[in-house]
Short mmCIF file of C-alpha atoms and ligand atoms in Angstrom, two decimals:
data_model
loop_
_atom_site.label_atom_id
_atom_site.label_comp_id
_atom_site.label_asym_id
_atom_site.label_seq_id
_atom_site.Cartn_x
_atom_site.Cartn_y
_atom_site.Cartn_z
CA UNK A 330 0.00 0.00 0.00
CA UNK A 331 1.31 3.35 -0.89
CA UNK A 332 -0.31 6.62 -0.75
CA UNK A 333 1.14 8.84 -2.88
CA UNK A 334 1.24 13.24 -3.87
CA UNK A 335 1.63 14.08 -7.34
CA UNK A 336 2.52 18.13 -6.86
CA UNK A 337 3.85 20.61 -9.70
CA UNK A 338 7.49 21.89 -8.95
CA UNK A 339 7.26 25.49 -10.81
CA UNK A 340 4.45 27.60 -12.19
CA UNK A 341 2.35 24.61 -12.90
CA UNK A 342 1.57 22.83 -16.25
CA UNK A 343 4.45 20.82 -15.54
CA UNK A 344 2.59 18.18 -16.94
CA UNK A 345 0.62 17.02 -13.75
CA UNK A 346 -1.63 15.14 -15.28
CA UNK A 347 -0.24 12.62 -17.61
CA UNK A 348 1.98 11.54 -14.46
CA UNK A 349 -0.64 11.04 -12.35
CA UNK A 350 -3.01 8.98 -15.17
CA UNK A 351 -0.03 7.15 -15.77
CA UNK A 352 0.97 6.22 -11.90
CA UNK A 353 -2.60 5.89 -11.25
CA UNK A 354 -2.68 2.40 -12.82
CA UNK A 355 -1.60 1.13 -10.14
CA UNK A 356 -4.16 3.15 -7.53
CA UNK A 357 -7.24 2.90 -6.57
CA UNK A 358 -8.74 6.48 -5.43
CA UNK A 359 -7.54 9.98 -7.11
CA UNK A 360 -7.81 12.54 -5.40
CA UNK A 361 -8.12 16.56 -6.27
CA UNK A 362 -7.32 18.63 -3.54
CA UNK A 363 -6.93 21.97 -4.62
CA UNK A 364 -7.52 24.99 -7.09
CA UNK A 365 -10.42 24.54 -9.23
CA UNK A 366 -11.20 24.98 -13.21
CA UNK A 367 -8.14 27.83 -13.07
CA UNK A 368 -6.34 23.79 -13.95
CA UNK A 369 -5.72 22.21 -17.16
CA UNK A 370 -4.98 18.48 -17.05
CA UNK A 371 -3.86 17.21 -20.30
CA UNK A 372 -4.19 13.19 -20.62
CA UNK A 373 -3.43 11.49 -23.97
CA UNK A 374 -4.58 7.93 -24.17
CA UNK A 375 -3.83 6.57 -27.58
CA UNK A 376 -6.01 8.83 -30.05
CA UNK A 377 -7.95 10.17 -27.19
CA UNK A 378 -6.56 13.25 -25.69
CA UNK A 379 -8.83 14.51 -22.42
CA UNK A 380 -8.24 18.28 -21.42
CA UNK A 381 -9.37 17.82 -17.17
CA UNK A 382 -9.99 20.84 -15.40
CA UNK A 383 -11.78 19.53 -12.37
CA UNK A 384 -12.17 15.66 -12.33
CA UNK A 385 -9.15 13.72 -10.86
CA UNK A 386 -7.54 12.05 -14.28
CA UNK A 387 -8.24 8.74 -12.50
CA UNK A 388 -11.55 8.69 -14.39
CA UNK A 389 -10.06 7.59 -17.44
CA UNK A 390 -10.42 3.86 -15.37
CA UNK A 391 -13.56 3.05 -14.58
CA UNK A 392 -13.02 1.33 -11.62
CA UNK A 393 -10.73 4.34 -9.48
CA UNK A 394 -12.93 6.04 -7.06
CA UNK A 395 -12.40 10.00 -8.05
CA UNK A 396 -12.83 12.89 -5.46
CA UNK A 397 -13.02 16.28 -5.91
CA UNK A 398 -12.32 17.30 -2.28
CA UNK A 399 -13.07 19.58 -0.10
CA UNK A 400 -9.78 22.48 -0.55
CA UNK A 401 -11.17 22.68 -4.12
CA UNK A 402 -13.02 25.46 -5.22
CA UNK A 403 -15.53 24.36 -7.55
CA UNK A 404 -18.05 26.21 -10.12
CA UNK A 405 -20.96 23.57 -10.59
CA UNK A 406 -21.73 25.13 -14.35
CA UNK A 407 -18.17 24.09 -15.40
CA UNK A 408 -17.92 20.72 -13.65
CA UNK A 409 -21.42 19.60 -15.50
CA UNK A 410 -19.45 20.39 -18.95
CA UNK A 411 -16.30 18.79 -18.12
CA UNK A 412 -19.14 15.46 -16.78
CA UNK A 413 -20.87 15.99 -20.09
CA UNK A 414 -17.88 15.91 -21.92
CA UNK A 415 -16.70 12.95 -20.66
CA UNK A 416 -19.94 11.11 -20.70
CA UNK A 417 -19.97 11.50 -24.85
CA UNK A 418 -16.28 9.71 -25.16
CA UNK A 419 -17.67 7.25 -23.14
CA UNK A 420 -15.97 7.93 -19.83
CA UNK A 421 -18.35 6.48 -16.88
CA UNK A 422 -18.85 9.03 -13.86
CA UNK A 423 -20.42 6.71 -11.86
CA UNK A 424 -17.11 6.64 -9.21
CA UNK A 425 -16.93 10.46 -9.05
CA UNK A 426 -17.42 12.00 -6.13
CA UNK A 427 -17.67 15.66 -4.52
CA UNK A 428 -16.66 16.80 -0.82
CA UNK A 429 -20.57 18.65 0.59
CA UNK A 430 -17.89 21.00 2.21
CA UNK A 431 -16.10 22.36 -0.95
CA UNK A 432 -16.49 25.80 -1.18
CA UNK A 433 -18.74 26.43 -4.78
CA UNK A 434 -18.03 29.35 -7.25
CA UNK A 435 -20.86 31.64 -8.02
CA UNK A 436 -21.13 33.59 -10.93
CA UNK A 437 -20.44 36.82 -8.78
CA UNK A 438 -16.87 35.44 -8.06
CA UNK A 439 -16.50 35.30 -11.91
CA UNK A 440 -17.54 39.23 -12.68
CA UNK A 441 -15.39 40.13 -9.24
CA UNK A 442 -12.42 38.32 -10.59
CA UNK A 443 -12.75 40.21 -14.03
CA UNK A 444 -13.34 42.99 -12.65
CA UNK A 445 -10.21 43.73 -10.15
CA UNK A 446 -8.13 42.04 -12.51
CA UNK A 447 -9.35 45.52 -14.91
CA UNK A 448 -8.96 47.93 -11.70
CA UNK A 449 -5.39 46.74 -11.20
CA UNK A 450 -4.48 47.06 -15.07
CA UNK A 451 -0.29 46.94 -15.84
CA UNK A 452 -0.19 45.46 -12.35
CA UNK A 453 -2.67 42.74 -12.86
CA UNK A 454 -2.09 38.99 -11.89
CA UNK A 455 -3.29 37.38 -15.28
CA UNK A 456 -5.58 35.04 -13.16
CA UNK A 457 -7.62 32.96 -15.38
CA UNK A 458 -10.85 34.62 -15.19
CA UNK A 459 -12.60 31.68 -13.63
CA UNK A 460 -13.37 33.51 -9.92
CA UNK A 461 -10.82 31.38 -7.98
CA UNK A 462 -9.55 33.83 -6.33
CA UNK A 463 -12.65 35.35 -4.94
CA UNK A 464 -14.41 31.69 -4.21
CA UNK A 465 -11.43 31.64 -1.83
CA UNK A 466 -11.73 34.98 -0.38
CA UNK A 467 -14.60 34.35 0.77
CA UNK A 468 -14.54 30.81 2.05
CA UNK A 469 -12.04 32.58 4.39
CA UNK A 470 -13.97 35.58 4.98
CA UNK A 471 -16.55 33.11 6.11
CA UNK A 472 -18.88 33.63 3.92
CA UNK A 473 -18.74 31.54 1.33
CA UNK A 474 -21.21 28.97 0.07
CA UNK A 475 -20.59 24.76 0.29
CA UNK A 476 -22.51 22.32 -1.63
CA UNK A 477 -23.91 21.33 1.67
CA UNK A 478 -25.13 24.99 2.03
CA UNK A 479 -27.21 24.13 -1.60
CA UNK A 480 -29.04 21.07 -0.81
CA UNK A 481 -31.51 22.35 1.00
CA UNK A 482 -33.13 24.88 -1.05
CA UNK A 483 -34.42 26.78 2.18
CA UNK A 484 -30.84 26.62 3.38
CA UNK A 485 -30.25 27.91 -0.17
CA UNK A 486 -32.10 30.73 -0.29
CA UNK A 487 -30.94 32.12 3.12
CA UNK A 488 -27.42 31.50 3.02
CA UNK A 489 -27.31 32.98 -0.70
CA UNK A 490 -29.24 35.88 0.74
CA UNK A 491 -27.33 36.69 3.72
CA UNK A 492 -24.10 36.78 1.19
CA UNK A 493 -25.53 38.41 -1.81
CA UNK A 494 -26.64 40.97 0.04
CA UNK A 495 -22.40 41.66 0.42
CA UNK A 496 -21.48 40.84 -3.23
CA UNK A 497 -24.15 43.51 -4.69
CA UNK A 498 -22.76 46.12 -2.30
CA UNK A 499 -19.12 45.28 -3.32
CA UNK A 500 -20.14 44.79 -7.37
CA UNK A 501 -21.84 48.24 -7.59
CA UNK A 502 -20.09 50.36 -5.40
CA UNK A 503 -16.65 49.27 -5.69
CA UNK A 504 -16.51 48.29 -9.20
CA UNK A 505 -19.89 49.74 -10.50
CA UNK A 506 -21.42 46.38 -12.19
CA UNK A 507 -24.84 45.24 -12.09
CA UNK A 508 -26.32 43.60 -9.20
CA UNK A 509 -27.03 40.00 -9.27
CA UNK A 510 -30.60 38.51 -8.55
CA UNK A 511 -31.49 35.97 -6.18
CA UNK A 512 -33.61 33.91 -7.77
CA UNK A 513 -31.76 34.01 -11.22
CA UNK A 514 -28.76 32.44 -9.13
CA UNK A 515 -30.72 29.98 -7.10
CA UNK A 516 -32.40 29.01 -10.66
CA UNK A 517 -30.01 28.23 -12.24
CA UNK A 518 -27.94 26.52 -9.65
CA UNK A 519 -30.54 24.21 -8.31
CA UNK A 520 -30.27 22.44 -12.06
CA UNK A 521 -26.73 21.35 -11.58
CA UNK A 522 -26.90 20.49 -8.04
CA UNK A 523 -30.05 18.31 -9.21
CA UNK A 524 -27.43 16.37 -11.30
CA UNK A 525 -24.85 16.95 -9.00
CA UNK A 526 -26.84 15.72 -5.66
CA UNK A 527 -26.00 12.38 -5.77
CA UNK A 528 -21.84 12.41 -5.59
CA UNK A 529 -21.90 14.90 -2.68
CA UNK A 530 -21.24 13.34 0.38
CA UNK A 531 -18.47 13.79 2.93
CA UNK A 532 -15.19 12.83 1.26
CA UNK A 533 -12.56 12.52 4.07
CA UNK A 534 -14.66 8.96 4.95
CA UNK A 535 -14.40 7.47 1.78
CA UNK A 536 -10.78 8.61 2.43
CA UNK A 537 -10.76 6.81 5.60
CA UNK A 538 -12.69 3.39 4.26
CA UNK A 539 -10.08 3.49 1.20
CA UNK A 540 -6.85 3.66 3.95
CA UNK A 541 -8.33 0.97 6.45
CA UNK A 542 -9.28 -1.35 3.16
CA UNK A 543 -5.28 -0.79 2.41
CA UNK A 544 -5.91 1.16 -0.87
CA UNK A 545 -3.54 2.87 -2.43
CA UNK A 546 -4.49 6.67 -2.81
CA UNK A 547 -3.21 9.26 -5.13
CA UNK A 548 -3.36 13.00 -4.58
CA UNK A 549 -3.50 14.83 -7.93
CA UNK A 550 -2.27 18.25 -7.39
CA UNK A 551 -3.52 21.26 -9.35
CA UNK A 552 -0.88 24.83 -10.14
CA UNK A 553 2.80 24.04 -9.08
CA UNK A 554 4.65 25.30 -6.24
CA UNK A 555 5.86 28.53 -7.43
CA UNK A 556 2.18 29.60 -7.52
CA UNK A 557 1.51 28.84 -3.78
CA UNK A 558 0.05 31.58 -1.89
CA UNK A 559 2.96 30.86 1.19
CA UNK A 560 5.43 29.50 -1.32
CA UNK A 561 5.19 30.93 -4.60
CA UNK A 562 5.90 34.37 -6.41
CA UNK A 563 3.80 36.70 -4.20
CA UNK A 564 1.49 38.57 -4.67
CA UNK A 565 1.50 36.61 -8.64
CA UNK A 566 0.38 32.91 -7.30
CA UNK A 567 -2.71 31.47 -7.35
CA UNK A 568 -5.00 31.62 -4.42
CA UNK A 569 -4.92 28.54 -2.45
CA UNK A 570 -1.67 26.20 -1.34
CA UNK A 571 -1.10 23.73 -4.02
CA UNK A 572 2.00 21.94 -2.36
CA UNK A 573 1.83 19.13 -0.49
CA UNK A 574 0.69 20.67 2.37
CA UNK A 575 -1.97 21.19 1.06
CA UNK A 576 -2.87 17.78 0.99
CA UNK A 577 -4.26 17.21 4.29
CA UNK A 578 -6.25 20.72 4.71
CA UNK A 579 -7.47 20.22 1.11
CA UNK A 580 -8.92 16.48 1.29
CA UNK A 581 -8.73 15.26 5.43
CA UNK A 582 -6.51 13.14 4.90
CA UNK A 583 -4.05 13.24 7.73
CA UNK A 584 0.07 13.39 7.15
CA UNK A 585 1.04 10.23 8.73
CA UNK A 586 -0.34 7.97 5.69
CA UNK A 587 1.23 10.01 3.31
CA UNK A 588 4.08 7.66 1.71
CA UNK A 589 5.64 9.54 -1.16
CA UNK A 590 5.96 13.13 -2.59
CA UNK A 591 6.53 13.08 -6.59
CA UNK A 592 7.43 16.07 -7.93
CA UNK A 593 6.83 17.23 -11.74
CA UNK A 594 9.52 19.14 -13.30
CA UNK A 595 9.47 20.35 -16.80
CA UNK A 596 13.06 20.04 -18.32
CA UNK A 597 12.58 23.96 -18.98
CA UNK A 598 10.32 26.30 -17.33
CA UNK A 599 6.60 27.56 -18.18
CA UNK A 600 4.80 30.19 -17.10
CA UNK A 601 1.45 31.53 -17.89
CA UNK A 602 0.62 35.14 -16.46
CA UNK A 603 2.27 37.69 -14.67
CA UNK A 604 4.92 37.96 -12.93
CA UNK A 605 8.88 37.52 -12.38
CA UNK A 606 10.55 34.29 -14.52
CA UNK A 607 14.59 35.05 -14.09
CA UNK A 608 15.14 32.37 -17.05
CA UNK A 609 12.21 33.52 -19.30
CA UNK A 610 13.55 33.61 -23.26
CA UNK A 611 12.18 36.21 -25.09
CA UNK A 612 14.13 35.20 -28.36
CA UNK A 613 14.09 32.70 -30.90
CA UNK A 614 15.04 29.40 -28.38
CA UNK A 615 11.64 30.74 -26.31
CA UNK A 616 9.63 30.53 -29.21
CA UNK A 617 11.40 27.22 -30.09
CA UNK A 618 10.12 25.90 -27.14
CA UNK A 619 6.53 27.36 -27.13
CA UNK A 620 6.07 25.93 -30.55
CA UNK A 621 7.53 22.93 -29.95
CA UNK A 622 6.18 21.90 -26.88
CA UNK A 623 2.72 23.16 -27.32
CA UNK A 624 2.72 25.72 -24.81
CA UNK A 625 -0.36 27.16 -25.02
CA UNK A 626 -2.72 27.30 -22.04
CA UNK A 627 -5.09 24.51 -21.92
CA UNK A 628 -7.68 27.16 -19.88
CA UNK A 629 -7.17 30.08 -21.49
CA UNK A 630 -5.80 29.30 -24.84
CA UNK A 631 -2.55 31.94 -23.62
CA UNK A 632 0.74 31.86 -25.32
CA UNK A 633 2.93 30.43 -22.42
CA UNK A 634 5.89 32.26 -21.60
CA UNK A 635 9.05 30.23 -21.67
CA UNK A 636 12.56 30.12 -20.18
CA UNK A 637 15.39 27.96 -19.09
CA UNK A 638 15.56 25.43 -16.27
CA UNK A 639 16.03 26.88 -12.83
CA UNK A 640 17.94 25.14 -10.06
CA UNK A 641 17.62 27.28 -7.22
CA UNK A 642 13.30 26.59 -7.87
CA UNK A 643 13.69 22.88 -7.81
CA UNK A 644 15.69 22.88 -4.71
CA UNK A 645 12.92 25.32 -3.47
CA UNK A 646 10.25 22.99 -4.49
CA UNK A 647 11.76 19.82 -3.26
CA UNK A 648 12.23 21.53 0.10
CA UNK A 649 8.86 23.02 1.03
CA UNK A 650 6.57 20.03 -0.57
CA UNK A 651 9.29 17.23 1.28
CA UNK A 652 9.35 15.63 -2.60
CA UNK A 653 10.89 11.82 -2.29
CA UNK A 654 11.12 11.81 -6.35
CA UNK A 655 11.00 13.84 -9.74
CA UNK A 656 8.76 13.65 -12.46
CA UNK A 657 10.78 15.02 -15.02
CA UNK A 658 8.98 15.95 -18.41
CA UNK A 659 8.92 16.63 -21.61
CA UNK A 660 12.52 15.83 -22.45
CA UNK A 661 12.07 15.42 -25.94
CA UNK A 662 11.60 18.85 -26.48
CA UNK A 663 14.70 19.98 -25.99
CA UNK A 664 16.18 17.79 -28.44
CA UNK A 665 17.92 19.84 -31.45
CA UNK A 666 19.09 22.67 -29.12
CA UNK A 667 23.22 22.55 -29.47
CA UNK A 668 23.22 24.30 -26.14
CA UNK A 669 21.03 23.83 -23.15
CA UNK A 670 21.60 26.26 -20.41
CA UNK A 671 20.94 25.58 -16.62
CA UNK A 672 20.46 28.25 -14.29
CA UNK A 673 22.01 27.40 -11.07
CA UNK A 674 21.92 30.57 -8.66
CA UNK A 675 20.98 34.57 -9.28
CA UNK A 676 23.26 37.61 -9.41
CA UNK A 677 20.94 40.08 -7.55
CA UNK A 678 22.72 43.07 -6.93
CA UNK A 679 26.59 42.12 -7.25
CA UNK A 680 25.42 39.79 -4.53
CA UNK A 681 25.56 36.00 -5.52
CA UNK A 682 22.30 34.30 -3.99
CA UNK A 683 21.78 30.65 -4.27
CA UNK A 684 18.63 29.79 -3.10
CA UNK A 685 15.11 31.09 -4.01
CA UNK A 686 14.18 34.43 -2.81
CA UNK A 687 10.87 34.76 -1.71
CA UNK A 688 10.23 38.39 -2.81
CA UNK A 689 8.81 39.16 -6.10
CA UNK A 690 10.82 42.70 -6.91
CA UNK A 691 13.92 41.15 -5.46
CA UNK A 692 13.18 38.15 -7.89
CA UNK A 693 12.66 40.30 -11.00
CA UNK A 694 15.87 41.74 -10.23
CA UNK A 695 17.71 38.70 -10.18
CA UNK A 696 20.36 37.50 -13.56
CA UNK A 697 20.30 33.83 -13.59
CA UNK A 698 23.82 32.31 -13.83
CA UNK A 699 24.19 29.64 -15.70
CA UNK A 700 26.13 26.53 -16.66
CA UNK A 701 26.04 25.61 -20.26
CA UNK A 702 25.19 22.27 -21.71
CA UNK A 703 25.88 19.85 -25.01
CA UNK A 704 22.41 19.37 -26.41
CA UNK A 705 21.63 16.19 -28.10
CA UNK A 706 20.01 15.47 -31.97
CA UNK A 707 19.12 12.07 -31.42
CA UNK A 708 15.19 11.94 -30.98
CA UNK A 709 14.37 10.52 -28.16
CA UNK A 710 10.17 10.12 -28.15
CA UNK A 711 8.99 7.25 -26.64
CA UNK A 712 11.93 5.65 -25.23
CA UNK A 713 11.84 3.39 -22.74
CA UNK A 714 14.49 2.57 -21.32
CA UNK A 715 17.05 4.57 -19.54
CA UNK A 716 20.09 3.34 -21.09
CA UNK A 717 18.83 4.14 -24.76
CA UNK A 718 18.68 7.65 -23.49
CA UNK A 719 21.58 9.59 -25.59
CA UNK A 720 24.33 10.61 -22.64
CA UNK A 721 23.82 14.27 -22.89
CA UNK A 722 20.57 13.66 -21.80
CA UNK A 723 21.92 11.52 -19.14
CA UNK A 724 23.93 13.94 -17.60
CA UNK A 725 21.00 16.31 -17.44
CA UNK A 726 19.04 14.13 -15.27
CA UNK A 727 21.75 13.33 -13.48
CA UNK A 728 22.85 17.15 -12.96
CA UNK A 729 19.14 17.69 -11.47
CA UNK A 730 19.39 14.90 -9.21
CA UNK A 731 22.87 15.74 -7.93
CA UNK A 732 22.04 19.40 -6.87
CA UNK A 733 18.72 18.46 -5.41
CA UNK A 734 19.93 15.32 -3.76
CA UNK A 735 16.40 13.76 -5.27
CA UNK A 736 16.33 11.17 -7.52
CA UNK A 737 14.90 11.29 -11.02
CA UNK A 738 12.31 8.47 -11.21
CA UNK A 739 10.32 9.08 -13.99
CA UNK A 740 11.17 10.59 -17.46
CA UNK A 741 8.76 11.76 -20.16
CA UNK A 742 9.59 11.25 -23.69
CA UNK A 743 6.48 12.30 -25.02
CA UNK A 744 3.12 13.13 -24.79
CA UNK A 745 1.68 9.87 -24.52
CA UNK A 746 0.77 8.09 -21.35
CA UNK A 747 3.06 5.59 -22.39
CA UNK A 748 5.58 7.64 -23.57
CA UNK A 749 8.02 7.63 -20.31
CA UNK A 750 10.64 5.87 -18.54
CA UNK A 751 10.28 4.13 -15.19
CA UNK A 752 13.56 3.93 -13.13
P1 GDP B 900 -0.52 19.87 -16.06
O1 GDP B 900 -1.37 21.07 -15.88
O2 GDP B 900 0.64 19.83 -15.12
O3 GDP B 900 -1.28 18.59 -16.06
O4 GDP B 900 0.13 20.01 -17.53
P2 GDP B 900 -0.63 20.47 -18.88
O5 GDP B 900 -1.47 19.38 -19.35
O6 GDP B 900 -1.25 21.82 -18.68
O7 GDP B 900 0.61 20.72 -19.83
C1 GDP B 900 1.54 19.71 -20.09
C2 GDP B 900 1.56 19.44 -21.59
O8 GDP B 900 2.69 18.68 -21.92
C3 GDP B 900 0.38 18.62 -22.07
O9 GDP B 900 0.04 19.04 -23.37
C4 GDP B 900 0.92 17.18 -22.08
O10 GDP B 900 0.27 16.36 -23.04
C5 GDP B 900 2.34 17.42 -22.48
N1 GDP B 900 3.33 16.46 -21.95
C6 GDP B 900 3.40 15.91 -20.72
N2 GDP B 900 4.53 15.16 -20.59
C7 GDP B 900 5.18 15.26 -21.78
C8 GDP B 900 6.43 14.76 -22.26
O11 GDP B 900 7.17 14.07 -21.58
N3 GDP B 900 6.76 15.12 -23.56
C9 GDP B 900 5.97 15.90 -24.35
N4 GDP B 900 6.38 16.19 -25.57
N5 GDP B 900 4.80 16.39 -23.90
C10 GDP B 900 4.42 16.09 -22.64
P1 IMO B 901 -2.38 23.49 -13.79
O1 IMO B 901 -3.04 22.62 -12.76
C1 IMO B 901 -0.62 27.30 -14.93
C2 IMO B 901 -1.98 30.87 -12.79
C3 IMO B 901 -2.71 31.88 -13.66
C4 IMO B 901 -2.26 33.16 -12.98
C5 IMO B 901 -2.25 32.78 -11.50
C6 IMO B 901 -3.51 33.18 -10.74
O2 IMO B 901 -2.88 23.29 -15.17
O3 IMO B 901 -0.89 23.42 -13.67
P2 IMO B 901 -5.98 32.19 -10.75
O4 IMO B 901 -7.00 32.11 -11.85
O5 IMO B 901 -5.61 30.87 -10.16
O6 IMO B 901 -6.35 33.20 -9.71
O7 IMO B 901 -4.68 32.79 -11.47
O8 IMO B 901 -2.13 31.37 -11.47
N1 IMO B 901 -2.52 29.49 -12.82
C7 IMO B 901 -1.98 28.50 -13.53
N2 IMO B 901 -0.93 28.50 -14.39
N3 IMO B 901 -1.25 26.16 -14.65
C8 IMO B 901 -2.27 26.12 -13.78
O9 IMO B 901 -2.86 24.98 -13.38
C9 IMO B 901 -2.70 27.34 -13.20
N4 IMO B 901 -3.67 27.68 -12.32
C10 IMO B 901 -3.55 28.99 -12.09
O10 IMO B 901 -2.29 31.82 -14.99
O11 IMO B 901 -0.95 33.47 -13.34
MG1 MG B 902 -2.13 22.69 -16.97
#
């Protein structure tokens, strides 16, 4: 029995999900435990490919138990698309579940997200627009609404009226929008909790039946470390704590029967949004890798930005998530690069600093230093097996796992769920 956290090591996207669909083979329950439809879970099963914003990429097997727990934010209208969606290739939803405590979205969230992200203007976040931010404001301003909250429609109708009351104040006055109506909102919501009432029911047992029952649970984490609210590039993170931490707030699951951290890496960095990237390429190599890899937001549809690999973030990530092994990805995309640079500390100020600093301006100040590499030609998709792996690629890995004292477990070598390399 192992029980195991799948968490992104930079600005997320680090490919997240086809690790976890992959590893999850061997599991039984998959677990979300954070963030909400902000994700983008890419999963490519043969000719299939499944974009997941909400639903645990466990549901690709139809006999995993999937939870959407309760440190997930979720917005009912967009988790009955991504169900619907599913349901038409044929994907069965009948082992999806849905914490009653997770806190819900409501379509005031959305227009409050929009609209400070257009009050702040150059010094925006680049959220995604989906009201994650707000959804969580408010769950810790205490007064947000569960799904528990929505099952009773009296309960309903009170609670949404006690907040509402709030949101119309803060929509109009602060940010002069239209007020929302009551009944519009309770309409329209009490159609996808109808299809929704069934899977809510209080996760953290199922949890608990799965552990005694010696399952092996997996805990499929959403953004990457960098975009932690504690841990990340404040004030430009996300707004909830997608590191492993987050794990046990997020689904009630406690610590103690947590065996393994894995940590996904991309072999260069991606980030989508605002804020400071000290290894971001704005020339031709960045939009080598952009077109190459795909990066494109799977939410928004954004160009991502691109840069080198960053050694001082890994060592950052392994130490605040406690990460036992890397996922490393997308290899094969740095093939035909003659040379691949590594950034292993910052010059910030005539000062040489070689960890992470955990101040944004002091960050965009920083000039990464870096070592230089010998690219490889050979293309390496699909491989395997480690020791077909050219030895420039080799000594990559093995430069990762030598300044982060982790080892390098896993290796993608393509966008396939098959495509990797188990060490
Ligand atoms: P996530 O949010 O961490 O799950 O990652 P995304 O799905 O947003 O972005 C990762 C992208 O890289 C997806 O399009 C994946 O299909 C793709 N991908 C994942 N691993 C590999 C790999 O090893 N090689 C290549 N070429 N693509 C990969
Ligand atoms: P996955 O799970 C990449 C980024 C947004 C923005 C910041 C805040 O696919 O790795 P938010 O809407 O969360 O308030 O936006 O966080 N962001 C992500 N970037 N991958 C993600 O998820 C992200 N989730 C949020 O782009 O910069
Ligand atoms: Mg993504």
């Amino acid at each position: 029995m192992a029980n195991k956290i799948v968490v992104g090591t930079q600005w997320g996207d680090e490919g997240k999900g086809k690790i976890t669909n992959m590893l999850a083979r061997t599991a039984d329950v998959v677990v979300r435990f954070g963030g909400g439809n902000n994700a983008g879970h890419t999963v490519i099963v043969g000719e299939d490919k499944f974009e997941l914003h909400l639903i645990p990429s466990g549901i690709l097997y139809p006999e995993k138990q999937n939870i959407i727990a309760n440190g997930v934010v979720v917005d009912p209208e967009a988790l009955v698309q991504e169900m619907k969606m599913l349901e038409e290739k044929g994907v069965s939803l009948d082992n999806l579940y849905i914490s009653e405590i997770a806190h819900v979205i409501m379509p005031y969230h959305r227009i409050l997200d929009k609209a400070e992200e257009r009050r702040k203007g150059a010094g925006k976040i680049g959220t995604t627009g989906k009201g994650i931010g707000p959804a969580y404001i408010d769950k810790v301003a205490r007064r947000g609404i569960r799904f528990i909250d929505t099952l009773d429609k009296d309960r309903f109708y009170k609670k949404l009226s006690e907040t509402l009351e709030y949101q119309n104040l803060v929509l109009e006055k602060v940010y002069g929008e239209k007020p929302l109506k009551l009944t519009d909102i309770i309409n329209e919501y009490q159609t996808y909790i109808n299809i929704l009432r069934d899977k809510i029911v209080n996760t953290s047992i199922l949890l608990e039946e799965a552990y005694k029952n010696k399952k092996d649970i997996f805990f499929e984490g959403a953004q990457g470390t960098l975009l932690d609210v504690d841990y990340g590039t404040y004030p430009f993170v996300t707004s909830s704590n997608p590191t492993a931490g987050g794990v046990c707030t997020g689904s009630g699951f406690g610590p103690t029967r947590i065996d393994d951290v894995i940590g996904v890496a991309k072999a260069y960095l991606t980030r989508v949004g605002e804020g400071p990237f000290p290894t971001e390429l704005t020339d031709e190599i960045g939009e080598y890798l952009r077109e190459k890899g795909h990066e494109y937001g799977v939410t928004t549809g954004r160009p991502r930005r691109c840069g080198w690999f960053d050694l001082p973030i890994i060592k950052h990530a392994c130490r605040v998530n406690g990460i036992t092994e890397i996922a490393l990805t997308k290899l094969d995309v740095l093939t035909g690069i003659d040379e691949i640079k590594v950034c292993t500390a910052y010059e910030y100020r005539g000062e040489l600093l070689e960890e992470f600093p955990l101040e944004s301006e002091t960050l965009s100040e920083c000039k990464p230093v870096y070592i230089s590499i010998n690219g490889w030609q050979e293309d390496i998709i699909g491989i395997t097996n480690y020791e077909e792996l050219p030895v420039e690629v080799q000594n990559y890995i093995e430069l990762i796992e030598d300044s982060t004292g982790v080892r390098v477990s896993i290796i993608g070598t393509g966008p396939e769920r098959e495509e990797a390399i188990i060490r």
